[in-house]
Structures are given as C-alpha cells and as structure tokens.
mmCIF file of C-alpha atoms and ligand atoms in Angstrom:
data_model
loop_
_atom_site.group_PDB
_atom_site.id
_atom_site.type_symbol
_atom_site.label_atom_id
_atom_site.label_comp_id
_atom_site.label_asym_id
_atom_site.label_seq_id
_atom_site.Cartn_x
_atom_site.Cartn_y
_atom_site.Cartn_z
ATOM 1 C CA MET B 174 -32.864 32.174 -11.606
ATOM 2 C CA LEU B 175 -30.491 30.695 -9.261
ATOM 3 C CA GLU B 176 -28.664 26.971 -10.094
ATOM 4 C CA LYS B 177 -29.756 24.780 -8.211
ATOM 5 C CA ILE B 178 -28.303 20.885 -7.287
ATOM 6 C CA ILE B 179 -30.441 18.053 -5.490
ATOM 7 C CA LEU B 180 -27.309 17.125 -3.892
ATOM 8 C CA ASP B 181 -27.585 12.804 -4.613
ATOM 9 C CA GLY B 182 -26.974 10.430 -2.372
ATOM 10 C CA ASN B 183 -27.845 7.167 -4.491
ATOM 11 C CA LEU B 184 -24.878 8.657 -6.755
ATOM 12 C CA VAL B 185 -22.625 9.298 -4.638
ATOM 13 C CA ALA B 186 -23.124 5.803 -2.689
ATOM 14 C CA ASN B 187 -22.413 3.869 -5.871
ATOM 15 C CA ASP B 188 -19.428 5.613 -6.093
ATOM 16 C CA ILE B 189 -17.843 4.700 -2.884
ATOM 17 C CA LYS B 190 -19.088 0.971 -3.955
ATOM 18 C CA GLU B 191 -17.374 0.996 -7.002
ATOM 19 C CA GLY B 192 -14.391 1.921 -5.544
ATOM 20 C CA LEU B 193 -14.407 -0.947 -3.168
ATOM 21 C CA LYS B 194 -14.912 -4.054 -5.662
ATOM 22 C CA GLU B 195 -11.353 -4.727 -6.458
ATOM 23 C CA ARG B 196 -10.159 -4.201 -2.667
ATOM 24 C CA VAL B 197 -13.167 -6.839 -1.421
ATOM 25 C CA VAL B 198 -11.108 -8.643 -4.239
ATOM 26 C CA GLN B 199 -7.989 -8.787 -3.710
ATOM 27 C CA LEU B 200 -8.745 -9.027 0.785
ATOM 28 C CA LYS B 201 -10.449 -11.904 -0.507
ATOM 29 C CA SER B 202 -7.713 -13.652 -2.862
ATOM 30 C CA GLN B 203 -5.288 -12.714 0.036
ATOM 31 C CA GLY B 204 -7.658 -15.362 2.761
ATOM 32 C CA ILE B 205 -9.970 -12.475 4.338
ATOM 33 C CA THR B 206 -13.058 -11.650 3.574
ATOM 34 C CA PRO B 207 -14.204 -8.526 5.500
ATOM 35 C CA CYS B 208 -16.829 -8.780 7.777
ATOM 36 C CA LEU B 209 -19.190 -6.139 9.346
ATOM 37 C CA ALA B 210 -20.823 -7.757 13.004
ATOM 38 C CA THR B 211 -24.308 -5.526 13.262
ATOM 39 C CA VAL B 212 -26.362 -6.069 16.871
ATOM 40 C CA LEU B 213 -29.597 -5.021 17.045
ATOM 41 C CA VAL B 214 -31.272 -5.398 20.378
ATOM 42 C CA GLY B 215 -35.012 -5.638 20.818
ATOM 43 C CA ASN B 216 -38.195 -4.813 18.147
ATOM 44 C CA ASP B 217 -37.701 -0.984 17.153
ATOM 45 C CA PRO B 218 -38.772 -1.892 13.069
ATOM 46 C CA SER B 219 -37.477 0.991 11.879
ATOM 47 C CA SER B 220 -33.851 -0.455 13.162
ATOM 48 C CA ALA B 221 -34.235 -3.394 11.694
ATOM 49 C CA THR B 222 -34.634 -2.312 8.398
ATOM 50 C CA TYR B 223 -31.221 0.015 8.913
ATOM 51 C CA VAL B 224 -29.642 -3.810 9.935
ATOM 52 C CA LYS B 225 -31.178 -5.303 6.947
ATOM 53 C CA MET B 226 -29.980 -2.698 4.489
ATOM 54 C CA LYS B 227 -26.609 -2.866 5.848
ATOM 55 C CA GLY B 228 -26.579 -6.526 5.755
ATOM 56 C CA ASN B 229 -28.062 -6.516 2.212
ATOM 57 C CA ALA B 230 -25.396 -3.556 0.401
ATOM 58 C CA CYS B 231 -22.648 -6.340 2.360
ATOM 59 C CA ALA B 232 -24.196 -9.147 0.775
ATOM 60 C CA ARG B 233 -23.843 -7.104 -2.857
ATOM 61 C CA LEU B 234 -20.372 -6.326 -1.929
ATOM 62 C CA GLY B 235 -19.281 -9.578 -0.977
ATOM 63 C CA ILE B 236 -18.513 -8.794 2.830
ATOM 64 C CA ASP B 237 -19.379 -11.066 5.056
ATOM 65 C CA SER B 238 -22.682 -10.108 7.566
ATOM 66 C CA ARG B 239 -22.776 -11.784 10.942
ATOM 67 C CA ARG B 240 -26.035 -10.340 12.224
ATOM 68 C CA ILE B 241 -26.957 -10.878 15.837
ATOM 69 C CA HIS B 242 -30.567 -10.162 17.388
ATOM 70 C CA LEU B 243 -30.963 -9.661 21.019
ATOM 71 C CA PRO B 244 -33.838 -9.911 22.270
ATOM 72 C CA GLU B 245 -35.900 -6.810 23.996
ATOM 73 C CA THR B 246 -35.636 -7.282 27.786
ATOM 74 C CA THR B 247 -31.469 -7.785 26.796
ATOM 75 C CA THR B 248 -29.429 -6.202 30.098
ATOM 76 C CA THR B 249 -25.887 -3.630 30.067
ATOM 77 C CA GLU B 250 -23.883 -6.832 30.956
ATOM 78 C CA GLU B 251 -25.084 -9.691 28.374
ATOM 79 C CA LEU B 252 -24.975 -6.688 25.288
ATOM 80 C CA ILE B 253 -21.521 -5.763 26.483
ATOM 81 C CA LYS B 254 -21.463 -9.686 26.868
ATOM 82 C CA THR B 255 -21.551 -10.227 23.524
ATOM 83 C CA ILE B 256 -19.561 -6.805 22.220
ATOM 84 C CA ASN B 257 -16.479 -8.136 23.849
ATOM 85 C CA ASP B 258 -17.430 -11.753 22.062
ATOM 86 C CA LEU B 259 -17.187 -9.464 19.081
ATOM 87 C CA ASN B 260 -14.469 -7.807 20.297
ATOM 88 C CA ASP B 261 -12.050 -11.584 19.943
ATOM 89 C CA ASP B 262 -13.068 -12.623 17.257
ATOM 90 C CA GLU B 263 -10.567 -12.918 14.901
ATOM 91 C CA THR B 264 -12.729 -12.890 12.257
ATOM 92 C CA VAL B 265 -15.207 -9.547 12.792
ATOM 93 C CA HIS B 266 -13.320 -6.490 11.465
ATOM 94 C CA GLY B 267 -16.201 -4.027 12.015
ATOM 95 C CA ILE B 268 -18.952 -3.779 15.060
ATOM 96 C CA LEU B 269 -21.475 -2.128 14.429
ATOM 97 C CA LEU B 270 -24.272 -1.922 17.943
ATOM 98 C CA GLN B 271 -27.519 -0.141 15.535
ATOM 99 C CA HIS B 272 -28.628 2.867 17.624
ATOM 100 C CA PRO B 273 -31.502 2.978 19.742
ATOM 101 C CA VAL B 274 -31.277 0.802 21.753
ATOM 102 C CA PRO B 275 -33.991 0.206 24.434
ATOM 103 C CA SER B 276 -34.439 1.626 26.830
ATOM 104 C CA GLN B 277 -32.975 -0.167 30.411
ATOM 105 C CA ILE B 278 -29.398 0.109 29.063
ATOM 106 C CA ASP B 279 -26.416 1.800 29.125
ATOM 107 C CA GLU B 280 -26.324 2.390 25.721
ATOM 108 C CA ARG B 281 -22.802 4.996 26.250
ATOM 109 C CA ALA B 282 -21.433 2.204 28.351
ATOM 110 C CA ALA B 283 -21.840 -0.831 25.522
ATOM 111 C CA PHE B 284 -20.714 1.444 22.971
ATOM 112 C CA GLU B 285 -17.278 1.749 24.715
ATOM 113 C CA GLU B 286 -16.879 -1.216 25.079
ATOM 114 C CA ILE B 287 -16.154 -1.386 21.207
ATOM 115 C CA SER B 288 -12.738 -2.641 20.751
ATOM 116 C CA LEU B 289 -10.805 1.230 18.828
ATOM 117 C CA ASP B 290 -9.392 -0.706 15.935
ATOM 118 C CA LYS B 291 -13.092 -2.926 15.196
ATOM 119 C CA ASP B 292 -15.065 0.705 15.453
ATOM 120 C CA VAL B 293 -15.849 0.999 11.826
ATOM 121 C CA ASP B 294 -19.139 3.392 13.015
ATOM 122 C CA GLY B 295 -17.331 6.095 15.383
ATOM 123 C CA VAL B 296 -19.060 5.031 18.344
ATOM 124 C CA THR B 297 -16.180 4.992 21.479
ATOM 125 C CA SER B 298 -15.448 8.472 23.228
ATOM 126 C CA TRP B 299 -11.907 7.495 21.622
ATOM 127 C CA GLY B 300 -12.973 6.826 18.347
ATOM 128 C CA TYR B 301 -15.094 10.645 18.421
ATOM 129 C CA GLY B 302 -12.689 12.095 20.091
ATOM 130 C CA GLN B 303 -9.629 11.015 17.562
ATOM 131 C CA THR B 304 -11.843 12.415 14.644
ATOM 132 C CA ALA B 305 -12.099 15.314 16.114
ATOM 133 C CA LEU B 306 -8.914 15.908 16.926
ATOM 134 C CA GLY B 307 -7.900 15.198 12.881
ATOM 135 C CA PHE B 308 -6.573 11.391 13.849
ATOM 136 C CA GLY B 309 -7.131 8.949 10.834
ATOM 137 C CA VAL B 310 -9.350 6.979 12.840
ATOM 138 C CA TYR B 311 -13.817 5.801 11.322
ATOM 139 C CA PRO B 312 -15.583 9.191 11.955
ATOM 140 C CA SER B 313 -19.142 8.212 12.960
ATOM 141 C CA CYS B 314 -20.990 7.147 9.574
ATOM 142 C CA THR B 315 -23.555 9.827 9.668
ATOM 143 C CA PRO B 316 -20.900 12.522 9.521
ATOM 144 C CA ALA B 317 -18.362 10.893 7.138
ATOM 145 C CA ALA B 318 -21.107 10.926 4.532
ATOM 146 C CA ILE B 319 -21.975 14.204 4.683
ATOM 147 C CA LEU B 320 -18.368 15.101 4.463
ATOM 148 C CA LYS B 321 -18.001 12.946 1.415
ATOM 149 C CA ILE B 322 -21.173 14.645 -0.241
ATOM 150 C CA MET B 323 -19.549 17.948 -0.649
ATOM 151 C CA GLU B 324 -16.175 16.139 -1.756
ATOM 152 C CA TYR B 325 -18.439 14.410 -4.546
ATOM 153 C CA TYR B 326 -20.678 17.803 -5.320
ATOM 154 C CA ASN B 327 -17.365 19.467 -4.653
ATOM 155 C CA ILE B 328 -18.275 21.975 -2.483
ATOM 156 C CA GLU B 329 -15.944 24.643 -0.408
ATOM 157 C CA THR B 330 -16.304 24.792 3.369
ATOM 158 C CA LYS B 331 -13.151 26.365 3.981
ATOM 159 C CA GLY B 332 -13.925 29.341 5.614
ATOM 160 C CA LYS B 333 -17.416 29.371 5.512
ATOM 161 C CA HIS B 334 -20.249 29.502 8.423
ATOM 162 C CA ALA B 335 -22.132 25.932 8.942
ATOM 163 C CA VAL B 336 -24.318 26.124 10.701
ATOM 164 C CA VAL B 337 -24.889 22.336 12.381
ATOM 165 C CA VAL B 338 -28.834 21.951 13.921
ATOM 166 C CA GLY B 339 -28.282 19.164 16.582
ATOM 167 C CA ARG B 340 -25.183 18.005 19.389
ATOM 168 C CA SER B 341 -26.106 13.868 18.996
ATOM 169 C CA PRO B 342 -22.948 11.797 20.062
ATOM 170 C CA ILE B 343 -22.821 10.121 16.593
ATOM 171 C CA LEU B 344 -24.009 12.869 15.020
ATOM 172 C CA GLY B 345 -23.660 16.591 15.771
ATOM 173 C CA LYS B 346 -20.847 16.754 17.443
ATOM 174 C CA PRO B 347 -18.640 15.524 14.963
ATOM 175 C CA VAL B 348 -19.516 16.268 11.864
ATOM 176 C CA SER B 349 -18.884 19.894 13.697
ATOM 177 C CA ALA B 350 -15.552 18.325 14.575
ATOM 178 C CA LEU B 351 -15.407 17.462 10.946
ATOM 179 C CA LEU B 352 -16.180 20.906 9.622
ATOM 180 C CA LEU B 353 -13.840 22.403 11.516
ATOM 181 C CA ASN B 354 -11.326 21.011 10.995
ATOM 182 C CA LYS B 355 -12.187 21.071 7.199
ATOM 183 C CA ASN B 356 -11.176 24.981 8.408
ATOM 184 C CA ALA B 357 -14.836 25.762 8.225
ATOM 185 C CA THR B 358 -16.891 28.071 11.080
ATOM 186 C CA VAL B 359 -18.700 26.028 12.910
ATOM 187 C CA THR B 360 -21.732 26.634 15.111
ATOM 188 C CA THR B 361 -22.859 24.216 16.947
ATOM 189 C CA CYS B 362 -27.279 24.563 17.905
ATOM 190 C CA HIS B 363 -29.315 22.616 19.462
ATOM 191 C CA SER B 364 -33.038 23.130 22.704
ATOM 192 C CA TYR B 365 -31.612 25.840 24.517
ATOM 193 C CA THR B 366 -29.882 27.498 21.714
ATOM 194 C CA GLU B 367 -31.896 31.076 21.620
ATOM 195 C CA ASN B 368 -32.635 32.166 17.610
ATOM 196 C CA LEU B 369 -32.464 29.393 15.608
ATOM 197 C CA PRO B 370 -33.541 30.681 12.995
ATOM 198 C CA LYS B 371 -31.861 33.661 12.954
ATOM 199 C CA LEU B 372 -28.610 31.346 13.436
ATOM 200 C CA VAL B 373 -29.702 29.542 10.837
ATOM 201 C CA GLU B 374 -29.669 32.732 8.791
ATOM 202 C CA GLN B 375 -25.947 33.212 9.064
ATOM 203 C CA ALA B 376 -25.262 30.250 7.254
ATOM 204 C CA ASP B 377 -23.634 29.116 3.439
ATOM 205 C CA ILE B 378 -23.819 25.677 4.469
ATOM 206 C CA VAL B 379 -26.782 23.935 6.695
ATOM 207 C CA ILE B 380 -26.218 20.326 8.310
ATOM 208 C CA ALA B 381 -30.158 19.543 9.526
ATOM 209 C CA ALA B 382 -29.046 16.301 12.407
ATOM 210 C CA VAL B 383 -31.972 17.347 15.011
ATOM 211 C CA GLY B 384 -33.947 14.150 14.561
ATOM 212 C CA LYS B 385 -37.555 16.729 13.951
ATOM 213 C CA PRO B 386 -39.547 15.443 11.089
ATOM 214 C CA SER B 387 -39.419 18.744 8.270
ATOM 215 C CA PHE B 388 -38.030 21.081 11.331
ATOM 216 C CA ILE B 389 -36.406 23.841 9.202
ATOM 217 C CA LYS B 390 -37.864 25.830 7.302
ATOM 218 C CA GLY B 391 -37.423 27.947 4.184
ATOM 219 C CA ASP B 392 -38.095 31.119 5.300
ATOM 220 C CA TRP B 393 -35.337 30.564 7.782
ATOM 221 C CA LEU B 394 -32.806 29.949 5.115
ATOM 222 C CA LYS B 395 -29.963 32.616 3.386
ATOM 223 C CA THR B 396 -30.822 32.899 -0.362
ATOM 224 C CA GLY B 397 -28.031 30.037 -2.021
ATOM 225 C CA ALA B 398 -27.397 27.994 1.028
ATOM 226 C CA ILE B 399 -26.198 24.904 1.016
ATOM 227 C CA VAL B 400 -28.804 21.991 2.877
ATOM 228 C CA LEU B 401 -27.868 19.081 4.225
ATOM 229 C CA ASP B 402 -30.646 16.889 5.409
ATOM 230 C CA ALA B 403 -29.768 14.273 7.968
ATOM 231 C CA GLY B 404 -32.701 13.611 8.954
ATOM 232 C CA TYR B 405 -34.315 10.010 9.176
ATOM 233 C CA ASN B 406 -37.916 10.100 11.331
ATOM 234 C CA PRO B 407 -40.717 8.365 10.494
ATOM 235 C CA GLY B 408 -41.932 7.941 6.818
ATOM 236 C CA ASN B 409 -38.659 9.055 6.024
ATOM 237 C CA ILE B 410 -39.337 12.538 6.343
ATOM 238 C CA GLY B 411 -36.314 14.986 6.956
ATOM 239 C CA ASP B 412 -35.237 16.989 9.632
ATOM 240 C CA VAL B 413 -36.176 19.890 7.062
ATOM 241 C CA GLU B 414 -38.847 21.704 5.365
ATOM 242 C CA TYR B 415 -38.230 20.003 1.637
ATOM 243 C CA GLU B 416 -40.387 21.699 -0.820
ATOM 244 C CA SER B 417 -39.945 25.422 1.357
ATOM 245 C CA CYS B 418 -36.058 25.220 1.682
ATOM 246 C CA PHE B 419 -35.225 23.982 -1.458
ATOM 247 C CA GLU B 420 -37.278 27.146 -3.255
ATOM 248 C CA LYS B 421 -34.144 28.618 -1.476
ATOM 249 C CA ALA B 422 -31.058 26.315 -1.025
ATOM 250 C CA SER B 423 -29.106 26.646 -4.016
ATOM 251 C CA ALA B 424 -28.273 23.087 -2.828
ATOM 252 C CA ILE B 425 -29.578 20.510 -0.999
ATOM 253 C CA THR B 426 -30.778 16.597 -0.597
ATOM 254 C CA PRO B 427 -33.401 14.807 -0.744
ATOM 255 C CA VAL B 428 -35.211 12.172 1.817
ATOM 256 C CA PRO B 429 -34.771 9.689 0.564
ATOM 257 C CA GLY B 430 -32.016 9.035 -1.436
ATOM 258 C CA GLY B 431 -29.518 11.778 0.699
ATOM 259 C CA VAL B 432 -27.379 11.362 3.220
ATOM 260 C CA GLY B 433 -28.869 7.334 3.854
ATOM 261 C CA PRO B 434 -27.829 5.826 1.456
ATOM 262 C CA VAL B 435 -24.058 7.586 1.315
ATOM 263 C CA THR B 436 -23.956 6.612 5.703
ATOM 264 C CA ILE B 437 -24.146 2.771 4.495
ATOM 265 C CA SER B 438 -21.798 2.838 2.239
ATOM 266 C CA MET B 439 -19.349 4.477 4.496
ATOM 267 C CA LEU B 440 -19.998 1.750 6.562
ATOM 268 C CA LEU B 441 -19.235 -0.612 4.436
ATOM 269 C CA LYS B 442 -15.916 1.216 3.437
ATOM 270 C CA HIS B 443 -15.090 1.280 7.056
ATOM 271 C CA THR B 444 -15.017 -2.051 7.655
ATOM 272 C CA VAL B 445 -13.385 -2.867 4.648
ATOM 273 C CA ASP B 446 -10.095 -0.454 5.220
ATOM 274 C CA SER B 447 -10.380 -2.286 9.093
ATOM 275 C CA ALA B 448 -10.269 -5.605 7.168
ATOM 276 C CA GLU B 449 -7.263 -4.124 4.923
ATOM 277 C CA LYS B 450 -5.358 -2.687 8.038
ATOM 278 C CA LYS B 451 -6.010 -6.722 10.024
ATOM 279 C CA LEU B 452 -4.157 -7.796 6.817
ATOM 280 C CA ALA B 453 -0.689 -5.634 6.835
ATOM 281 C CA GLN B 454 -0.247 -6.818 10.041
ATOM 282 C CA PHE B 455 0.411 -10.166 9.155
ATOM 283 C CA VAL B 456 2.619 -9.046 6.127
HETATM 284 N N1 LIG H 834 -24.650 2.781 15.368
HETATM 285 C C1 LIG H 834 -26.223 3.794 14.401
HETATM 286 N N2 LIG H 834 -27.547 3.212 14.735
HETATM 287 C C2 LIG H 834 -27.932 4.479 13.727
HETATM 288 C C3 LIG H 834 -27.654 5.246 12.541
HETATM 289 C C4 LIG H 834 -26.166 4.984 12.550
HETATM 290 O O1 LIG H 834 -25.319 5.268 11.906
HETATM 291 N N3 LIG H 834 -24.744 4.019 13.400
HETATM 292 N N4 LIG H 834 -28.033 5.553 11.792
HETATM 293 C C5 LIG H 834 -29.478 5.827 12.245
HETATM 294 C C6 LIG H 834 -30.051 5.265 10.999
HETATM 295 N N5 LIG H 834 -29.640 4.741 10.229
HETATM 296 C C7 LIG H 834 -28.735 4.058 10.006
HETATM 297 O O2 LIG H 834 -28.205 2.865 11.208
HETATM 298 C C8 LIG H 834 -30.099 4.964 8.615
HETATM 299 C C9 LIG H 834 -31.572 5.811 8.515
HETATM 300 C C10 LIG H 834 -31.790 5.803 6.905
HETATM 301 C C11 LIG H 834 -31.038 4.949 6.107
HETATM 302 C C12 LIG H 834 -31.566 5.217 5.082
HETATM 303 O O3 LIG H 834 -30.503 4.948 3.989
HETATM 304 N N6 LIG H 834 -32.538 5.510 4.943
HETATM 305 C C13 LIG H 834 -33.058 5.672 3.186
HETATM 306 C C14 LIG H 834 -34.743 5.241 3.270
HETATM 307 C C15 LIG H 834 -34.536 4.155 3.672
HETATM 308 C C16 LIG H 834 -36.278 3.565 3.635
HETATM 309 O O4 LIG H 834 -35.865 3.482 2.418
HETATM 310 O O5 LIG H 834 -36.863 3.046 4.510
HETATM 311 C C17 LIG H 834 -32.615 6.893 2.624
HETATM 312 O O6 LIG H 834 -32.518 8.115 2.837
HETATM 313 O O7 LIG H 834 -33.109 7.111 1.338
HETATM 314 C C18 LIG H 834 -29.327 4.452 6.256
HETATM 315 C C19 LIG H 834 -29.342 4.908 7.332
HETATM 316 C C20 LIG H 834 -29.762 5.740 13.419
HETATM 317 N N7 LIG H 834 -29.366 4.375 14.046
#
C-alpha cells in the first residue's frame, strides 16, 4: 500500500512559534515589543474569528496586538486614514487588513497604502512584485505557509510540476511565484481554464486555492500526488474533497489543522522579523 503522510499544520505552526519565543524575549530586553495592528472592517463573523485568532496567537508569544474594528459603513478614505495613522506609528511593526472588506471599499487601494516595511501580510503590489522576483520581503502568509509546510516535510519542488488552482492576489498568484522560484514547473489555473481535471492529473504537487468547498476531487489526482489545501470555507471545509483525495495522494494537508495554523504563525514570524529590522536601524 502507498505510504500516506498527513501534513500536520499544527506541528509546523508550533515549530515556528517555538523558534520565535527567544527572539521576542531578546527584542523586549532591548526595549522593543513587536506589535501587530489588525484592522477588521465590518461584521463578517469568519473574519472576526480569524482576527481574534491572530490577536490571541500574538498574546501567547508576548507580541502586542492593536485591534482596530471599523464599522460596516466605513469608506475607502476612512480606511486609508486609519492605515496611514498606523504607518506613522513607530510602535507598530506590522499591519494586517483583514480580507474581505465590505463592498463599498476599494480593497486594493487600501492594501496599497500599507508601508512596505510594515506589510507583514504581503498584500501590497510592491511586496508581491518583490516576492515574485525572489527578493527578501514578506510574502503573503498563506503562500509562505504552504512553502514552509513543504520545507518542514522535505518535499522536493525542484523539477516537479505544481498545479495551482486559483489566482487571487494574496494566494494563487504569490504561491505560483514562490514555487517557480523554488524551481518547480508551475501551471496556474483559474475559472477560464479548460479541462481542469486533466491538468490536475499531471501535477506532482496540487495547491488548492480556489475558494470553493470540496472542489478538487480524488479522481482528478495522479496517484501519489502531494496536495496542499489552502481552502477555508464556512464549516471548516477545504477546497479539496478530503476523503477521495486522501485515497489518491501520498501526502495531504487536512482542514482544519493544515495550512490555516501555519498561516497565522507566518504572520507572527513576519511581525518579529519587522521588529528586528526596526531595532537594527537603531544599533
Ligand atoms: N489579510 C488577510 N486576509 C485573509 C487571509 C490572509 O492571509 N490575510 N487569509 C484568509 C483567512 N485566514 C486569515 O486571515 C485564516 C483562515 C483560517 C485559519 C485557520 O487557522 N483555520 C483553522 C480552523 C479555524 C477554526 O477552528 O475556526 C484551521 O485551518 O485549522 C487561519 C487564517 C482570508 N483572509
């Protein structure tokens, strides 16, 4: 029988957080407490949960978090003003604007206002461009999490065919770029892609980033494929049909307990990285 590995995101997330503890202590001993500002706009319950999870994760590591909750009726201008205030605040090292925002807001315009040095969530076009070119800035956290899981489990990317299903600005596009930089051959699929199952069937590595529950089926997969599910649909349902994909895959992330927890750990890591860069400016 084919050996199966369940790629345990909690294990990877804890490993990252363990590595951050001493760095936070060191920063604090030098007078800097890393601080993440989270901006939540409106009343989406899932977004509120994710922001709360991020704040709690910060607290457990001794990282400060400043939680800003703006009303559902917030305008683009008001949101941009909030972001600019956080850009100017010397005590804030990272800014996270929770996606999605209410429809009257130009989300892209708001993301673009985040200073590059505080873009720990990798949402600006500068951050994306630098990630794509392989420079050392903060990639978006879910793409970074996917790469981190592969690194933790020694999954080879060089020369492998990775099929990314989805092309969103903070997930499908940057994860495609990161995999390309790791010498994978990358096919990025989207809603106009023809014969998606046939493309997925060619993949050594499948990245599910489509935002549709249980969308990718086991009978699309090549036997032994590695599957990373970045879906976070209501009810904690991933983008892959877990049971049928588990049967065909050699390694797979579950939902919950896969990519999600690592996403949050990468956000903490980027915030600590940013605080350390800030400290380095003074010494
Ligand atoms: N600005 C951003 N917005 C959004 C991002 C992002 O990276 N930046 N990602 C997603 C949602 N997300 C973080 O914001 C996120 C979703 C799910 C999880 C997670 O750990 N889920 C758990 C289960 C959660 C539960 O028990 O309720 C899991 O998979 O085990 C983390 C982060 C959209 N917006």
